[in-house]
Coordinates of C-alpha atoms and ligand atoms in Angstrom, one line a residue:
M22 CA 0.0 0.0 0.0
K23 CA 1.8 3.1 -1.3
L24 CA 0.2 5.5 1.2
L25 CA 1.8 3.6 4.2
E26 CA 5.1 3.1 2.5
E27 CA 5.4 6.8 1.8
R28 CA 4.5 7.7 5.4
I29 CA 7.0 5.2 6.7
K30 CA 9.7 6.7 4.4
K31 CA 8.8 10.2 5.7
D32 CA 8.2 9.6 9.4
G33 CA 9.6 6.1 10.3
K34 CA 13.0 5.5 11.8
A35 CA 15.0 2.3 11.6
L36 CA 16.8 1.6 14.9
G37 CA 19.4 -0.7 13.5
K38 CA 18.6 -3.9 11.5
T39 CA 15.5 -5.2 13.3
V40 CA 13.4 -2.5 14.9
L41 CA 11.4 0.2 13.1
K42 CA 10.0 3.1 15.1
V43 CA 6.7 4.6 14.0
D44 CA 5.9 6.4 17.2
S45 CA 4.9 9.7 15.5
F46 CA 1.8 8.3 13.6
I47 CA 1.0 4.7 14.7
N48 CA 1.9 3.7 18.2
H49 CA 2.5 6.7 20.4
Q50 CA 1.0 9.7 18.7
V51 CA -1.7 8.5 16.4
D52 CA -2.8 10.1 13.1
S53 CA -6.6 9.4 13.1
E54 CA -7.2 10.4 9.4
F55 CA -4.4 8.1 8.4
M56 CA -5.8 5.2 10.6
D57 CA -9.1 5.8 8.9
A58 CA -7.4 5.3 5.5
L59 CA -5.7 2.1 6.6
G60 CA -8.9 0.7 8.1
K61 CA -10.7 1.5 4.9
D62 CA -8.1 -0.4 2.9
F63 CA -8.3 -3.5 5.2
A64 CA -12.1 -3.4 5.0
E65 CA -11.9 -3.2 1.2
H66 CA -9.5 -6.1 1.1
F67 CA -11.5 -8.4 3.3
K68 CA -15.0 -7.4 2.4
E69 CA -15.9 -10.7 0.6
Y70 CA -14.6 -12.9 3.5
G71 CA -17.8 -12.8 5.6
I72 CA -15.9 -11.3 8.6
T73 CA -18.1 -11.1 11.8
K74 CA -15.5 -9.6 14.2
V75 CA -12.2 -7.7 14.1
F76 CA -9.7 -8.7 16.8
T77 CA -6.6 -6.9 17.8
I78 CA -4.0 -7.2 20.5
E79 CA -3.6 -4.2 22.9
S80 CA -2.5 -1.6 22.4
S81 CA -1.0 -0.5 19.1
G82 CA -3.4 -2.4 16.9
I83 CA -6.5 -0.8 18.4
A84 CA -6.6 2.3 16.2
P85 CA -6.4 0.6 12.8
A86 CA -8.6 -2.3 14.0
L87 CA -11.3 0.1 15.2
M88 CA -11.4 1.8 11.8
T89 CA -11.5 -1.5 10.0
A90 CA -14.4 -2.7 12.2
K91 CA -16.2 0.5 11.5
Y92 CA -15.9 0.0 7.7
L93 CA -16.8 -3.7 7.9
D94 CA -19.7 -2.8 10.3
V95 CA -18.8 -5.4 12.8
P96 CA -17.6 -5.3 16.5
M97 CA -13.9 -5.0 17.4
V98 CA -12.5 -7.1 20.3
I99 CA -9.3 -6.3 22.1
L100 CA -7.2 -9.2 23.3
K101 CA -5.7 -8.3 26.6
K102 CA -2.2 -8.7 27.8
Q103 CA -2.5 -9.9 31.4
T104 CA 0.5 -10.4 33.7
S105 CA -0.9 -13.6 35.3
K106 CA -3.4 -16.4 34.8
I107 CA -7.1 -15.8 35.5
L108 CA -8.3 -18.8 37.3
N109 CA -11.9 -18.9 36.3
G110 CA -13.3 -20.8 33.4
K111 CA -14.7 -17.8 31.5
V112 CA -11.5 -16.9 29.6
Y113 CA -9.2 -18.3 27.0
Q114 CA -5.6 -17.6 27.8
T115 CA -2.3 -18.4 26.2
R116 CA 1.3 -17.3 26.9
V117 CA 3.0 -15.0 24.4
T118 CA 6.6 -13.6 24.3
S119 CA 6.9 -10.0 23.3
F120 CA 9.4 -9.4 20.4
T121 CA 10.3 -5.8 21.4
K122 CA 10.3 -6.2 25.2
G123 CA 11.6 -9.7 25.6
T124 CA 8.9 -10.3 28.2
S125 CA 5.9 -12.7 28.4
Y126 CA 2.2 -12.1 29.0
E127 CA -1.0 -14.1 29.1
L128 CA -3.0 -13.2 26.1
T129 CA -6.6 -13.2 27.3
L130 CA -10.1 -13.3 25.8
Y131 CA -13.4 -13.5 27.6
Q132 CA -15.5 -16.3 26.2
D133 CA -18.5 -14.0 25.9
Y134 CA -16.9 -12.1 23.0
I135 CA -16.4 -15.0 20.6
D136 CA -18.4 -18.0 19.5
Q137 CA -17.8 -20.9 17.2
N138 CA -19.7 -19.3 14.3
D139 CA -17.4 -16.2 14.2
K140 CA -15.1 -15.5 11.3
V141 CA -12.4 -13.4 12.7
L142 CA -10.1 -10.8 11.0
L143 CA -7.0 -10.2 13.2
I144 CA -5.3 -6.8 12.8
D145 CA -1.9 -5.9 14.3
D146 CA 0.6 -3.1 13.8
F147 CA 3.7 -5.2 13.2
L148 CA 4.5 -8.8 12.2
A149 CA 8.0 -9.9 13.3
N150 CA 8.3 -13.5 14.5
G151 CA 4.6 -14.1 14.6
E152 CA 4.4 -14.7 18.3
A153 CA 1.5 -12.4 19.0
A154 CA -0.5 -13.6 15.9
M155 CA 0.1 -17.3 16.7
G156 CA -1.0 -16.6 20.3
A157 CA -4.2 -15.0 19.0
S158 CA -4.7 -18.0 16.6
R159 CA -4.5 -20.4 19.6
L160 CA -7.3 -18.6 21.4
I161 CA -9.5 -18.4 18.4
K162 CA -9.0 -22.1 17.6
E163 CA -9.8 -23.0 21.2
S164 CA -13.2 -21.2 20.9
G165 CA -14.0 -23.1 17.8
A166 CA -14.2 -19.9 15.7
D167 CA -12.3 -19.4 12.4
L168 CA -9.3 -17.1 12.0
T169 CA -10.3 -16.1 8.5
G170 CA -7.6 -13.5 7.8
I171 CA -4.7 -11.6 9.3
G172 CA -4.2 -7.9 8.4
I173 CA -0.8 -6.4 9.3
L174 CA 0.3 -2.8 8.9
I175 CA 4.0 -3.4 8.7
E176 CA 5.4 -6.8 8.0
K177 CA 9.2 -7.2 8.6
S178 CA 9.6 -9.8 5.8
F179 CA 13.2 -10.7 6.9
Q180 CA 11.8 -12.2 10.1
K181 CA 9.9 -15.4 10.2
G182 CA 6.3 -14.3 11.1
R183 CA 4.7 -14.5 7.7
K184 CA 6.2 -18.0 7.0
R185 CA 5.0 -19.3 10.3
L186 CA 1.5 -18.0 9.8
E187 CA 1.3 -19.2 6.2
D188 CA 2.7 -22.6 7.2
A189 CA -0.1 -22.8 9.8
G190 CA -2.6 -22.3 7.0
Y191 CA -3.5 -18.6 7.6
Y192 CA -4.0 -15.9 5.0
V193 CA -1.9 -12.8 5.6
Y194 CA -2.3 -9.4 4.0
S195 CA 0.3 -6.8 4.9
Q196 CA -0.1 -3.2 3.9
A197 CA 3.7 -2.6 3.9
R198 CA 6.4 -5.3 3.6
V199 CA 9.8 -4.2 4.8
G200 CA 12.6 -6.3 3.1
R201 CA 15.6 -4.7 4.8
L202 CA 16.3 -2.3 7.7
D203 CA 19.5 -0.6 8.7
K204 CA 20.4 2.7 10.3
D205 CA 18.7 5.3 8.1
L206 CA 17.7 2.6 5.5
I207 CA 14.2 1.2 5.0
E208 CA 13.6 -1.0 1.9
F209 CA 10.2 -2.3 0.8
L210 CA 9.1 -5.5 -1.0
P211 CA 6.2 -5.6 -3.4
E212 CA 3.0 -7.0 -2.1
D213 CA 3.3 -10.2 -4.1
A214 CA 7.0 -10.9 -3.3
P215 CA 7.5 -14.5 -2.1
Ligands
5GP307 P1 5.7 -10.8 16.8 O1 4.7 -11.2 17.8 O2 5.3 -11.0 15.4 O3 7.0 -11.5 17.0 O4 6.0 -9.3 17.0 C1 4.9 -8.4 16.8 C2 4.7 -7.5 17.9 O5 5.9 -6.9 18.4 C3 3.8 -6.3 17.4 O6 2.5 -6.4 18.0 C4 4.5 -5.1 17.9 O7 3.9 -4.5 19.0 C5 5.9 -5.5 18.3 N1 7.0 -5.2 17.2 C6 7.6 -6.1 16.5 N2 8.6 -5.6 15.7 C7 8.4 -4.2 16.0 C8 9.1 -3.1 15.4 O8 10.0 -3.2 14.6 N3 8.7 -1.9 15.9 C9 7.7 -1.7 16.8 N4 7.4 -0.5 17.2 N5 7.1 -2.8 17.3 C10 7.4 -4.0 16.9

């Protein structure tokens, strides 16, 4: 998606070879008009998939996920990052390791907000090693619902996330695919690159 690539070129900052900072428009300060455009693009892309809910993982995915849900006219559900296990039977929980922080959390979903007939679109800001998305997929699978698609703003294609998700049978659409990062260098891959 050209709009996102242009914005990353203008306002993104590569912190070495693995981490891209997009704090000024995605995950610290948020550009609402821009999020609206990204949400519209996801909704357009997934409009024929029969999506019944948009899921995201707190907190950076919330803004684009909300806009996507608005355009698809379905609810948005935020998967929570809890520090400890909740010991009642009303939740699905799974342990996830954070790429950026190197810490772990219990990804948590109340059973009230999903049922086995749901077709879920998962939206997240970054795809790195796929830990967060694989965690979300475990919760959705446990509920009996279908993870119909995964929409990512920025995929770092040099990390293994996309391959892991595709090998597990999931469909991934990324609005920007970063092929290489280095200090002051951000290179993109075309949408259909292998
Ligand atoms: P994964 O779970 O795919 O290994 O990592 C994805 C999660 O880690 C995203 O939800 C995002 O919060 C964070 N993340 C991964 N790589 C980056 C990055 O380069 N920049 C930022 N800002 N967050 C990242």
